[in-house]
mmCIF file of C-alpha atoms in Angstrom:
data_model
loop_
_atom_site.group_PDB
_atom_site.id
_atom_site.type_symbol
_atom_site.label_atom_id
_atom_site.label_comp_id
_atom_site.label_asym_id
_atom_site.label_seq_id
_atom_site.Cartn_x
_atom_site.Cartn_y
_atom_site.Cartn_z
ATOM 1 C CA MET U 1 -41.636 162.351 -0.682
ATOM 2 C CA ARG U 2 -44.268 161.698 1.709
ATOM 3 C CA VAL U 3 -46.391 164.789 2.826
ATOM 4 C CA THR U 4 -48.936 165.382 5.835
ATOM 5 C CA PRO U 5 -51.650 167.776 4.434
ATOM 6 C CA LYS U 6 -52.661 170.837 6.361
ATOM 7 C CA THR U 7 -55.231 173.492 6.462
ATOM 8 C CA ASP U 8 -54.634 177.048 6.088
ATOM 9 C CA GLU U 9 -55.437 177.234 9.803
ATOM 10 C CA GLU U 10 -52.980 174.702 10.986
ATOM 11 C CA LEU U 11 -50.300 176.235 8.708
ATOM 12 C CA SER U 12 -50.976 179.601 10.318
ATOM 13 C CA ASN U 13 -48.803 180.884 13.245
ATOM 14 C CA VAL U 14 -51.334 183.513 14.260
ATOM 15 C CA TRP U 15 -53.635 182.516 17.024
ATOM 16 C CA ASN U 16 -56.755 184.471 18.094
ATOM 17 C CA GLY U 17 -56.781 187.218 20.324
ATOM 18 C CA GLY U 18 -57.449 186.245 24.015
ATOM 19 C CA TRP U 19 -55.792 184.597 27.309
ATOM 20 C CA TYR U 20 -53.486 181.801 26.866
ATOM 21 C CA PRO U 21 -51.359 179.763 29.338
ATOM 22 C CA ALA U 22 -47.454 180.595 29.021
ATOM 23 C CA THR U 23 -44.515 179.960 30.774
ATOM 24 C CA ILE U 24 -41.524 182.544 31.042
ATOM 25 C CA GLU U 25 -38.679 180.448 29.537
ATOM 26 C CA ASN U 26 -36.156 183.591 29.737
ATOM 27 C CA ALA U 27 -35.960 187.331 30.939
ATOM 28 C CA VAL U 28 -32.946 189.266 29.941
ATOM 29 C CA GLU U 29 -32.479 193.117 31.061
ATOM 30 C CA THR U 30 -30.772 195.094 28.288
ATOM 31 C CA LYS U 31 -31.586 198.603 26.763
ATOM 32 C CA SER U 32 -34.447 199.769 24.129
ATOM 33 C CA LYS U 33 -33.286 201.412 21.018
ATOM 34 C CA LYS U 34 -33.992 204.629 22.457
ATOM 35 C CA GLY U 35 -31.861 203.704 25.550
ATOM 36 C CA ALA U 36 -34.395 203.015 28.216
ATOM 37 C CA ASP U 37 -34.143 200.033 30.510
ATOM 38 C CA MET U 38 -36.401 197.050 29.011
ATOM 39 C CA ILE U 39 -36.599 193.247 29.983
ATOM 40 C CA VAL U 40 -36.682 191.095 27.076
ATOM 41 C CA VAL U 41 -39.158 188.195 27.883
ATOM 42 C CA THR U 42 -39.238 184.977 26.138
ATOM 43 C CA LEU U 43 -42.411 183.099 26.368
ATOM 44 C CA LYS U 44 -43.662 179.404 25.616
ATOM 45 C CA VAL U 45 -47.336 180.126 24.914
ATOM 46 C CA TYR U 46 -49.874 176.982 24.657
ATOM 47 C CA ASP U 47 -53.076 176.753 22.719
ATOM 48 C CA ASN U 48 -55.202 174.024 25.004
ATOM 49 C CA ASP U 49 -57.618 174.110 22.230
ATOM 50 C CA SER U 50 -55.104 172.686 19.405
ATOM 51 C CA GLY U 51 -52.521 171.303 21.779
ATOM 52 C CA ARG U 52 -49.923 173.650 19.898
ATOM 53 C CA SER U 53 -47.329 175.839 21.283
ATOM 54 C CA LYS U 54 -45.151 178.649 20.306
ATOM 55 C CA GLU U 55 -42.520 181.018 21.396
ATOM 56 C CA ILE U 56 -42.970 184.683 21.556
ATOM 57 C CA LYS U 57 -40.718 187.354 22.586
ATOM 58 C CA ASP U 58 -42.030 190.441 24.684
ATOM 59 C CA TYR U 59 -40.200 193.389 25.554
ATOM 60 C CA ILE U 60 -41.293 194.967 28.967
ATOM 61 C CA VAL U 61 -40.371 198.917 29.194
ATOM 62 C CA ASP U 62 -41.583 201.238 32.012
ATOM 63 C CA ALA U 63 -43.246 203.135 29.268
ATOM 64 C CA VAL U 64 -45.977 200.717 29.237
ATOM 65 C CA ALA U 65 -46.690 200.855 33.040
ATOM 66 C CA TYR U 66 -49.595 198.348 33.467
ATOM 67 C CA LYS U 67 -47.686 195.876 31.341
ATOM 68 C CA VAL U 68 -44.521 196.092 34.032
ATOM 69 C CA LYS U 69 -47.115 195.956 36.988
ATOM 70 C CA HIS U 70 -48.900 193.075 36.071
ATOM 71 C CA ILE U 71 -46.165 190.815 34.952
ATOM 72 C CA CYS U 72 -44.720 191.494 38.407
ATOM 73 C CA ASP U 73 -47.967 190.671 40.082
ATOM 74 C CA ALA U 74 -48.335 187.631 37.918
ATOM 75 C CA CYS U 75 -44.685 186.142 38.787
ATOM 76 C CA GLY U 76 -44.873 187.084 42.541
ATOM 77 C CA VAL U 77 -42.770 190.087 42.468
ATOM 78 C CA LEU U 78 -44.929 192.590 43.281
ATOM 79 C CA ALA U 79 -43.112 193.834 46.331
ATOM 80 C CA ASP U 80 -40.198 193.973 44.008
ATOM 81 C CA TYR U 81 -42.161 196.300 41.568
ATOM 82 C CA GLU U 82 -43.130 198.490 44.531
ATOM 83 C CA LYS U 83 -39.273 198.845 45.569
ATOM 84 C CA GLN U 84 -38.633 200.217 42.216
ATOM 85 C CA ILE U 85 -36.426 197.576 40.881
ATOM 86 C CA VAL U 86 -37.467 194.468 38.907
ATOM 87 C CA ASN U 87 -35.284 191.430 38.866
ATOM 88 C CA PRO U 88 -35.369 189.380 35.357
ATOM 89 C CA ALA U 89 -34.213 186.326 36.768
ATOM 90 C CA LYS U 90 -37.167 185.859 39.131
ATOM 91 C CA LEU U 91 -39.476 185.879 36.342
ATOM 92 C CA VAL U 92 -38.124 182.704 34.746
ATOM 93 C CA SER U 93 -39.752 179.568 35.081
ATOM 94 C CA VAL U 94 -42.877 181.094 36.025
ATOM 95 C CA ASN U 95 -46.365 179.936 34.357
ATOM 96 C CA VAL U 96 -48.395 182.851 33.669
ATOM 97 C CA GLU U 97 -51.098 183.743 31.176
ATOM 98 C CA VAL U 98 -50.860 186.304 28.643
ATOM 99 C CA LYS U 99 -53.210 188.208 26.563
ATOM 100 C CA LEU U 100 -52.630 188.033 22.678
ATOM 101 C CA LYS U 101 -53.732 190.409 19.773
ATOM 102 C CA ILE U 102 -53.000 190.145 16.266
ATOM 103 C CA THR U 103 -50.738 192.568 14.995
ATOM 104 C CA GLN U 104 -50.692 193.555 11.168
ATOM 105 C CA ASP U 105 -47.981 195.162 9.175
ATOM 106 C CA ASP U 106 -49.860 197.954 7.400
ATOM 107 C CA THR U 107 -46.881 197.934 4.922
ATOM 108 C CA GLY U 108 -47.655 194.288 3.606
ATOM 109 C CA THR U 109 -44.094 193.749 4.257
ATOM 110 C CA TYR U 110 -44.498 191.439 6.914
ATOM 111 C CA PRO U 111 -46.664 188.595 7.833
ATOM 112 C CA ASP U 112 -49.670 189.124 10.706
ATOM 113 C CA LYS U 113 -48.117 187.926 14.260
ATOM 114 C CA ASN U 114 -49.073 187.737 17.777
ATOM 115 C CA GLU U 115 -48.238 190.844 20.307
ATOM 116 C CA VAL U 116 -48.627 190.192 24.115
ATOM 117 C CA THR U 117 -50.731 192.927 25.476
ATOM 118 C CA ASP U 118 -51.012 192.023 28.881
ATOM 119 C CA TYR U 119 -50.282 189.278 31.967
ATOM 120 C CA ARG U 120 -52.028 187.931 34.582
ATOM 121 C CA ALA U 121 -51.481 184.902 37.332
ATOM 122 C CA ALA U 122 -51.867 181.528 36.014
ATOM 123 C CA ARG U 123 -55.423 180.232 36.785
ATOM 124 C CA ASN U 124 -54.280 176.124 37.130
ATOM 125 C CA SER U 125 -54.421 176.275 33.331
ATOM 126 C CA GLN U 126 -52.226 173.322 32.572
ATOM 127 C CA PRO U 127 -51.027 172.956 28.609
ATOM 128 C CA VAL U 128 -52.300 169.759 26.965
ATOM 129 C CA SER U 129 -48.985 169.362 25.346
ATOM 130 C CA ASP U 130 -45.263 170.231 25.745
ATOM 131 C CA LYS U 131 -45.938 170.828 29.704
ATOM 132 C CA PRO U 132 -43.842 173.609 31.148
ATOM 133 C CA THR U 133 -41.080 173.058 33.826
ATOM 134 C CA GLY U 134 -42.238 176.137 35.745
ATOM 135 C CA VAL U 135 -44.451 176.639 38.175
ATOM 136 C CA SER U 136 -47.142 179.459 39.093
ATOM 137 C CA ALA U 137 -46.224 182.145 41.357
ATOM 138 C CA GLN U 138 -48.873 180.981 43.722
ATOM 139 C CA GLN U 139 -47.246 177.217 43.784
ATOM 140 C CA GLN U 140 -43.830 178.690 44.209
ATOM 141 C CA ARG U 141 -45.255 180.978 47.528
ATOM 142 C CA GLN U 142 -47.089 177.949 48.782
ATOM 143 C CA ALA U 143 -43.865 175.640 48.394
ATOM 144 C CA LYS U 144 -41.678 178.199 50.434
ATOM 145 C CA LYS U 145 -44.463 178.603 53.251
ATOM 146 C CA SER U 146 -44.600 174.577 53.410
ATOM 147 C CA ALA U 147 -40.713 174.044 53.081
ATOM 148 C CA PRO U 148 -39.052 172.427 56.080
ATOM 149 C CA ASP U 149 -36.529 174.754 57.698
ATOM 150 C CA GLN U 150 -33.785 172.243 57.744
ATOM 151 C CA ASP U 151 -32.079 170.450 54.714
ATOM 152 C CA VAL U 152 -32.805 166.778 53.621
ATOM 153 C CA PRO U 153 -29.585 164.694 53.653
ATOM 154 C CA PHE U 154 -29.518 162.546 50.591
#
């Protein structure tokens, strides 16, 4: 069998803490274990330095108010947030930036992992590999403004 040698760093799926570009791949409304409304967000996060990407799930609950507000702002739906309702479908396919931290399991049962601690609007950061199909909230707003009022016949 042929193998491709990897360093420990290449084998690790835990990235340093900091801001990374990401695309929201999916967002589903559900209930938390405590019965609170929750949106489960699936992100594809990109490391421009290494060219790698990975999937991370995040759990948006009203109890972490700053995170709810920041994801809405990053996705261009702050008006919905201010009306006290967030439609998960409006979050999907939007490019954002996420702040990651490393979470350690104190019991040693589970390996270290990355966790999303915050969101902000994408700042023209394009991944170097696996380019996302989504667009930033700013690009979506600009496209709506410049779109013609009539349908284009094809």
